[in-house]
Coordinates of C-alpha atoms in Angstrom, one line a residue:
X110 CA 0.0 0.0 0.0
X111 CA 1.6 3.3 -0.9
X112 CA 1.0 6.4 1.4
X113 CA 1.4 9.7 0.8
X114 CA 4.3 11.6 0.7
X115 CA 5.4 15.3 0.9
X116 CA 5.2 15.9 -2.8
X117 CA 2.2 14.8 -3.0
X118 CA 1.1 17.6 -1.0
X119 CA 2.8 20.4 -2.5
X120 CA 1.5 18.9 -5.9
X121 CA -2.2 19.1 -4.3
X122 CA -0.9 22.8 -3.2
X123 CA -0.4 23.4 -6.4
X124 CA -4.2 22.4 -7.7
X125 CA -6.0 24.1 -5.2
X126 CA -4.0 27.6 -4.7
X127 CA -7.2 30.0 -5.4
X128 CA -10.2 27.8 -4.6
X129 CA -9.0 26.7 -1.0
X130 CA -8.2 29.7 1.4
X131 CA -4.8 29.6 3.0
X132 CA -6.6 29.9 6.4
X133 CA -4.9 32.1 9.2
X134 CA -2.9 30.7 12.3
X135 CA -4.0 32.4 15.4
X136 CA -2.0 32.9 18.3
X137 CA -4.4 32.9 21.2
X138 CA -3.5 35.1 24.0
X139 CA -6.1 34.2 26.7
X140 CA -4.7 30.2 26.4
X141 CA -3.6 29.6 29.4
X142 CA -2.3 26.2 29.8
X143 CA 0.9 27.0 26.8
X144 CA 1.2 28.7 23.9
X145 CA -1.6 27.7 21.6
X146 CA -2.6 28.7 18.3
X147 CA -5.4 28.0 16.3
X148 CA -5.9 26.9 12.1
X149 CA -9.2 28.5 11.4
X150 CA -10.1 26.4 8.5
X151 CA -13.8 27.1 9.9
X152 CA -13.3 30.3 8.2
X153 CA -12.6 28.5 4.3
X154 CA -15.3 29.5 1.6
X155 CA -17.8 26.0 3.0
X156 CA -17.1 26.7 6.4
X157 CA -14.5 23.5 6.8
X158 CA -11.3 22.1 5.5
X159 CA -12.8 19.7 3.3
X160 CA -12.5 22.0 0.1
X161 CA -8.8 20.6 -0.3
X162 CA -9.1 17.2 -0.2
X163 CA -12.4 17.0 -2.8
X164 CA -11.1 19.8 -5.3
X165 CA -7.4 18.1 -5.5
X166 CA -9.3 14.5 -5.7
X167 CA -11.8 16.2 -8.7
X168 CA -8.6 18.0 -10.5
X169 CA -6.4 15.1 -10.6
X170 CA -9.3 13.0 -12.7
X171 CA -8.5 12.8 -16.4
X172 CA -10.7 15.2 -18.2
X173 CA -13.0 12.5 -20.0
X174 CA -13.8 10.8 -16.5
X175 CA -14.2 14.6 -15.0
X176 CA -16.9 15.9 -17.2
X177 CA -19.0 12.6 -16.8
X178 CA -19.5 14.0 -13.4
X179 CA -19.0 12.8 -10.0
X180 CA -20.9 11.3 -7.0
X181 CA -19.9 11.6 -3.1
X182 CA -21.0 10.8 0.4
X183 CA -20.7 12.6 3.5
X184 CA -22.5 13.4 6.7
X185 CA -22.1 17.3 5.0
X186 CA -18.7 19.4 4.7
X187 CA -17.7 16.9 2.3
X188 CA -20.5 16.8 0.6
X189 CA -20.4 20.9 0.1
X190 CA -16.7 20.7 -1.0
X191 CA -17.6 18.4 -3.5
X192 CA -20.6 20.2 -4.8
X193 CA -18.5 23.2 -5.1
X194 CA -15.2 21.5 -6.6
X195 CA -17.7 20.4 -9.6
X196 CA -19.6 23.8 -9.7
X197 CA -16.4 25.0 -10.6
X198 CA -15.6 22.5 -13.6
X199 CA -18.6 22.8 -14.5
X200 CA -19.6 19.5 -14.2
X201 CA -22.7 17.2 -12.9
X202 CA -22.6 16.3 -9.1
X203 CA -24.4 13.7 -7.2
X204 CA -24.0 13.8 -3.1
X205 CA -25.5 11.4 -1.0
X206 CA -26.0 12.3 2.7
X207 CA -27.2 11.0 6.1
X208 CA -31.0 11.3 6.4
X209 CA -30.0 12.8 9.7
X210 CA -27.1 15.4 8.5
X211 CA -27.8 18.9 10.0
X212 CA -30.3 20.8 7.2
X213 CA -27.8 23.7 7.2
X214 CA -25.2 21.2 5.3
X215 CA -27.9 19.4 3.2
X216 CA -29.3 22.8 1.9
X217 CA -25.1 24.5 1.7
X218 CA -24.8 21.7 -0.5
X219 CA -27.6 22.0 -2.9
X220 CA -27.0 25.5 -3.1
X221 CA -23.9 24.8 -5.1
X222 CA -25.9 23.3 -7.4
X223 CA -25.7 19.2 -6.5
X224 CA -28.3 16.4 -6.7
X225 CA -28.6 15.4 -2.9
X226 CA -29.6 12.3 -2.2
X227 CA -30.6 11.6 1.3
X228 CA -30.5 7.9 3.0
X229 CA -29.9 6.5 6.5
X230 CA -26.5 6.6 7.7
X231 CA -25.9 3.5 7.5
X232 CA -26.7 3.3 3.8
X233 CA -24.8 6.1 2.2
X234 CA -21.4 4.3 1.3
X235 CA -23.4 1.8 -0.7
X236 CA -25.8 4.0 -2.1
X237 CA -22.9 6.3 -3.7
X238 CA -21.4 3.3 -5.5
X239 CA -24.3 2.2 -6.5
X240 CA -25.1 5.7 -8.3
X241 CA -21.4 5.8 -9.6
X242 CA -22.2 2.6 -11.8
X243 CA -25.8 3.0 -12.7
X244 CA -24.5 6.7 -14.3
X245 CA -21.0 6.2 -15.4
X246 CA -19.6 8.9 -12.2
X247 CA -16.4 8.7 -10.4
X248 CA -16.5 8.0 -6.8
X249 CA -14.6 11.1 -5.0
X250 CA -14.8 9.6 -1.5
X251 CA -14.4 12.0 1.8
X252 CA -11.1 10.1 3.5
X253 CA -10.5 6.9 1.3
X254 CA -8.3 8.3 -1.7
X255 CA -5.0 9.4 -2.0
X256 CA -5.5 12.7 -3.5
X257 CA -7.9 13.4 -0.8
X258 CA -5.8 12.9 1.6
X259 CA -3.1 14.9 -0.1
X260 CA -5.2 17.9 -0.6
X261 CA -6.4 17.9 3.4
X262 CA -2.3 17.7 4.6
X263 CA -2.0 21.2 2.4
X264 CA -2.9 22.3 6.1
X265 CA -0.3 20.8 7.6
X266 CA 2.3 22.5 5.1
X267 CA 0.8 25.7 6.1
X268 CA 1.2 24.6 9.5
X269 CA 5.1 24.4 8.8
X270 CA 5.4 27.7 6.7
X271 CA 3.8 29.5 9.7
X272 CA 5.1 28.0 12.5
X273 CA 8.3 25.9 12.0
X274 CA 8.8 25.1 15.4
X275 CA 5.6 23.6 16.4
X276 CA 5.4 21.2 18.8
X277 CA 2.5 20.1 19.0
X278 CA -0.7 19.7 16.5
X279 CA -3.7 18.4 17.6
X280 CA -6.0 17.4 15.0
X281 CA -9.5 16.0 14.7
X282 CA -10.2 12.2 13.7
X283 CA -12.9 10.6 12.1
X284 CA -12.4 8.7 8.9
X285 CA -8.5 9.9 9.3
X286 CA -8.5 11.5 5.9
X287 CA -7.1 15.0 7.9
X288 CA -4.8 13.4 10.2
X289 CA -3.2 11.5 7.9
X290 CA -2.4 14.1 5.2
X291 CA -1.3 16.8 8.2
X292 CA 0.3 13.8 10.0
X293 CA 2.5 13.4 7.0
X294 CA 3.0 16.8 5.8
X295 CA 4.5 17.6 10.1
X296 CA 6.7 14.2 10.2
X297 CA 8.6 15.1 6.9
X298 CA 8.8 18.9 7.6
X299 CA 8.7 19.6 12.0
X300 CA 10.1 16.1 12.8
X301 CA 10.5 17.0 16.2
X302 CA 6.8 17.8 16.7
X303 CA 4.3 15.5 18.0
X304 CA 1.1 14.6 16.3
X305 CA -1.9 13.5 18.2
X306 CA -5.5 13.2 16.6
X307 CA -8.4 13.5 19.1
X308 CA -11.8 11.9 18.7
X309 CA -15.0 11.6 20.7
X310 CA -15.3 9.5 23.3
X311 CA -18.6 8.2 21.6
X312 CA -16.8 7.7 18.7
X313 CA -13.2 6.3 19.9
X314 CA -12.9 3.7 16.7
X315 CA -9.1 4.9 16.3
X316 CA -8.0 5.2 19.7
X317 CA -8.9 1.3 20.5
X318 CA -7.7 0.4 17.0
X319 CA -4.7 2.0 17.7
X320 CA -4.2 0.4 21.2
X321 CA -4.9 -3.1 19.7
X322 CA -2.8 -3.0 16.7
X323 CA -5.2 -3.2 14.1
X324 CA -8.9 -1.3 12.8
X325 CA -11.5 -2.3 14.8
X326 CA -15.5 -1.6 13.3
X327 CA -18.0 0.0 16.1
X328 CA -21.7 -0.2 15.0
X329 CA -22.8 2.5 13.2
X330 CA -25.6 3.7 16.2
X331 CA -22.6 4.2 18.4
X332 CA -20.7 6.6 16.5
X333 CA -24.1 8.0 15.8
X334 CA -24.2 9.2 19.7
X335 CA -21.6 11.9 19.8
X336 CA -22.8 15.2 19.2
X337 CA -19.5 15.9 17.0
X338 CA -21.9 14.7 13.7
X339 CA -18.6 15.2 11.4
X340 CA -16.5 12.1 13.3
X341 CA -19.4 9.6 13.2
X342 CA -16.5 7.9 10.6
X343 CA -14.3 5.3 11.1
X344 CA -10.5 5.1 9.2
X345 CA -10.4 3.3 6.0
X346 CA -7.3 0.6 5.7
X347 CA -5.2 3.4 4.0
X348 CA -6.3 6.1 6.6
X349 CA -5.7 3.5 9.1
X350 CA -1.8 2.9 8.0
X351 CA -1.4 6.5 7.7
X352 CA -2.4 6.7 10.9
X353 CA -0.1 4.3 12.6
X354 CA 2.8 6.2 11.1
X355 CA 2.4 9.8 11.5
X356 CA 0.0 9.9 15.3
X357 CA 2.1 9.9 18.5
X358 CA -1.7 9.1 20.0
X359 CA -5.0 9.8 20.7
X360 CA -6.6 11.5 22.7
X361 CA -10.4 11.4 23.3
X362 CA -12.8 14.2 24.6
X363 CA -16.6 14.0 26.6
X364 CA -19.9 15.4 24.9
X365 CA -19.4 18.3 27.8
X366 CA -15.9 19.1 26.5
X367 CA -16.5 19.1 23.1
X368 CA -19.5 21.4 23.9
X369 CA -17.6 23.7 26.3
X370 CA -14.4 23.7 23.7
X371 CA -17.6 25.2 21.3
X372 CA -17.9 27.9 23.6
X373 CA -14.9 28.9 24.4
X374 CA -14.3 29.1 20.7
X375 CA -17.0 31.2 20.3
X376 CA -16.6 33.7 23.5
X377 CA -12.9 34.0 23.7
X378 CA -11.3 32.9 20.2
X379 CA -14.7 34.9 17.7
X380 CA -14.6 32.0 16.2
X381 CA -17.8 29.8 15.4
X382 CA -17.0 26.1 15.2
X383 CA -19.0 22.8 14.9
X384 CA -18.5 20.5 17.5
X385 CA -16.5 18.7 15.3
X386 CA -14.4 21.5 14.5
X387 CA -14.1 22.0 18.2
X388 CA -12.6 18.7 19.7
X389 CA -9.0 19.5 19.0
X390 CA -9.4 22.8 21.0
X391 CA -11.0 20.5 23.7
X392 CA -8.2 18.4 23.8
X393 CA -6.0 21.4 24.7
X394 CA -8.0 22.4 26.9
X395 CA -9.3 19.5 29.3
X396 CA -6.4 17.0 28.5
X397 CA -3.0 18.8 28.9
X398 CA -1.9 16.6 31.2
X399 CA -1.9 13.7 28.3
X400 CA -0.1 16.4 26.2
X401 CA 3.7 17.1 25.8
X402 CA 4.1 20.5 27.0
X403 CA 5.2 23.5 24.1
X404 CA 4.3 25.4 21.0
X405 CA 0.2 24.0 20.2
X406 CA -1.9 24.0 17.0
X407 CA -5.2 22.8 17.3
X408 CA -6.8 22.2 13.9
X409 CA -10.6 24.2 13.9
X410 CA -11.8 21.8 11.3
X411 CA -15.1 23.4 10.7
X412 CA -17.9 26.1 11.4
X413 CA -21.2 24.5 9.7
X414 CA -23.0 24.4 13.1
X415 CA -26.8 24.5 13.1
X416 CA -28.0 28.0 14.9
X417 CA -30.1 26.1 17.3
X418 CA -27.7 24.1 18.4
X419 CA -25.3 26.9 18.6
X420 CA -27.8 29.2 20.8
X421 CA -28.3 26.4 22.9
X422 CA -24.6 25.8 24.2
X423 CA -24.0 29.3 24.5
X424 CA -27.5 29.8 26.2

């Protein structure tokens, strides 16, 4: 199995400079538990990070595969990057999402102009393929593709431009597409720095598969639990090897902390995050003591939060 390497990222760099944002790094002055800065990619064009990963996947495709269109699955920020990535080729787009994906992700993504095709969670994966062959589409999955994963560790080659002493990047985990493409971007460029992904305690798939040795499969309705809908995904076998090269560990956060880590976000940081987009932040700040102590980035994955929910845990 071949993994990803370093060019591979600066080639995705390459595809996506002017459609992804090259998001800011935020030194955060109330953190109080060591110096921590923040990688807003909440504040990209779709509200998440996932814009690199699916326009790099949609640019690499030959051109005769490209313009037959493409079809993708997501619980929602993949789904919008894909919608946009083919808005801007100009070419047909098919996204099939979780019946239960928050509405302001299922209507972001029609917006841009995709067919949305909503099934249970459970469903979606086989649903996609399915489409892919009964149209003649290419699959442009959200984790389980090399130039995805290439396209999502252009954030960790920011990381290294901005701050080439980091010592520590924290980064969300769900189907591992992120961590694996930062992971490899820091171990080839801040070798010193330690990589750790964090993932809900609902949702610890990596973290036991980590600890065992090998990918473990919970049941969908667990990973359904956590309130952090965007890491309801478990690694694929490449994210999974990724994984076990580039992650020093894993740390895992409570529903309160990844709610809380939402707030503070929101009162202290101005920034608006997901709770997804807010786990890495709770990391920091609930599980420092599982932490090597120095220089922090915490990845803010994504800002596609539903109002309501938002007014409630700041209410």
């Amino acid at each position: 199995m071949r993994l990803v390497t370093i060019d591979d990222i600066r080639t995705a760099a390459g595809r996506i400079a002017g459609t992804a944002i090259r998001t800011p790094l935020l030194e955060q002055q109330w953190a109080d538990q060591g110096p921590l800065w923040l990688k807003a990619e909440n504040l990209q064009g779709i509200g998440a990070f996932k814009i690199r990963g699916a326009y790099n996947a949609v640019a690499a495709l030959p051109e005769p595969a490209r313009q037959r269109g493409v079809v993708a699955y997501s619980s929602g920020n993949h789904a919008q990057a894909a919608a946009v990535a083919a808005k801007r080729f100009g070419i047909p787009a098919v996204i099939v999402v979780p019946d239960s994906t928050p509405r302001v992700k299922v209507e972001a993504t029609a917006a841009h102009g995709a067919e949305v095709v909503e099934v249970p969670i459970g469903e979606r994966e086989s649903a996609a393929y399915a489409l892919a062959e009964e149209r003649g589409l290419t699959l442009i999955p959200p984790f389980d593709h090399p130039d995805v994963i290439a396209g999502q560790g252009t954030i960790g080659l920011e990381i290294a431009e901005d701050l080439p002493d980091v010592e520590v990047v924290l980064i969300p985990v769900s189907g591992g597409g992120l961590a694996s493409g930062i992971g490899t971007a820091i171990r080839a460029l801040c070798p010193d720095a330690k990589v750790f992904g964090v993932e809900p305690e609902l949702a610890a798939d990596t973290a036991e598969g980590l600890r065992t040795g090998s990918r473990v499969d919970w049941p969908v309705d667990d990973r359904a639990r956590t309130i952090a809908d965007g890491l309801r995904s478990q690694p694929s076998e490449l994210t999974f090897a990724h994984l076990r090269e580039v992650l020093d560990g894993v740390v895992t956060v409570s529903e309160d902390e990844i709610r809380a880590a939402v707030r503070v976000l929101a009162t202290r940081a101005h920034l608006v995050a997901e709770p997804s987009g807010a786990t890495a932040a709770a990391a920091y700040l609930f599980h420092r003591e599982q932490l090597p102590v120095g220089r922090t980035v915490a990845v803010v994955s994504g800002g596609n939060i539903d109002p309501a929910l938002l007014a409630s845990i700041l209410g």
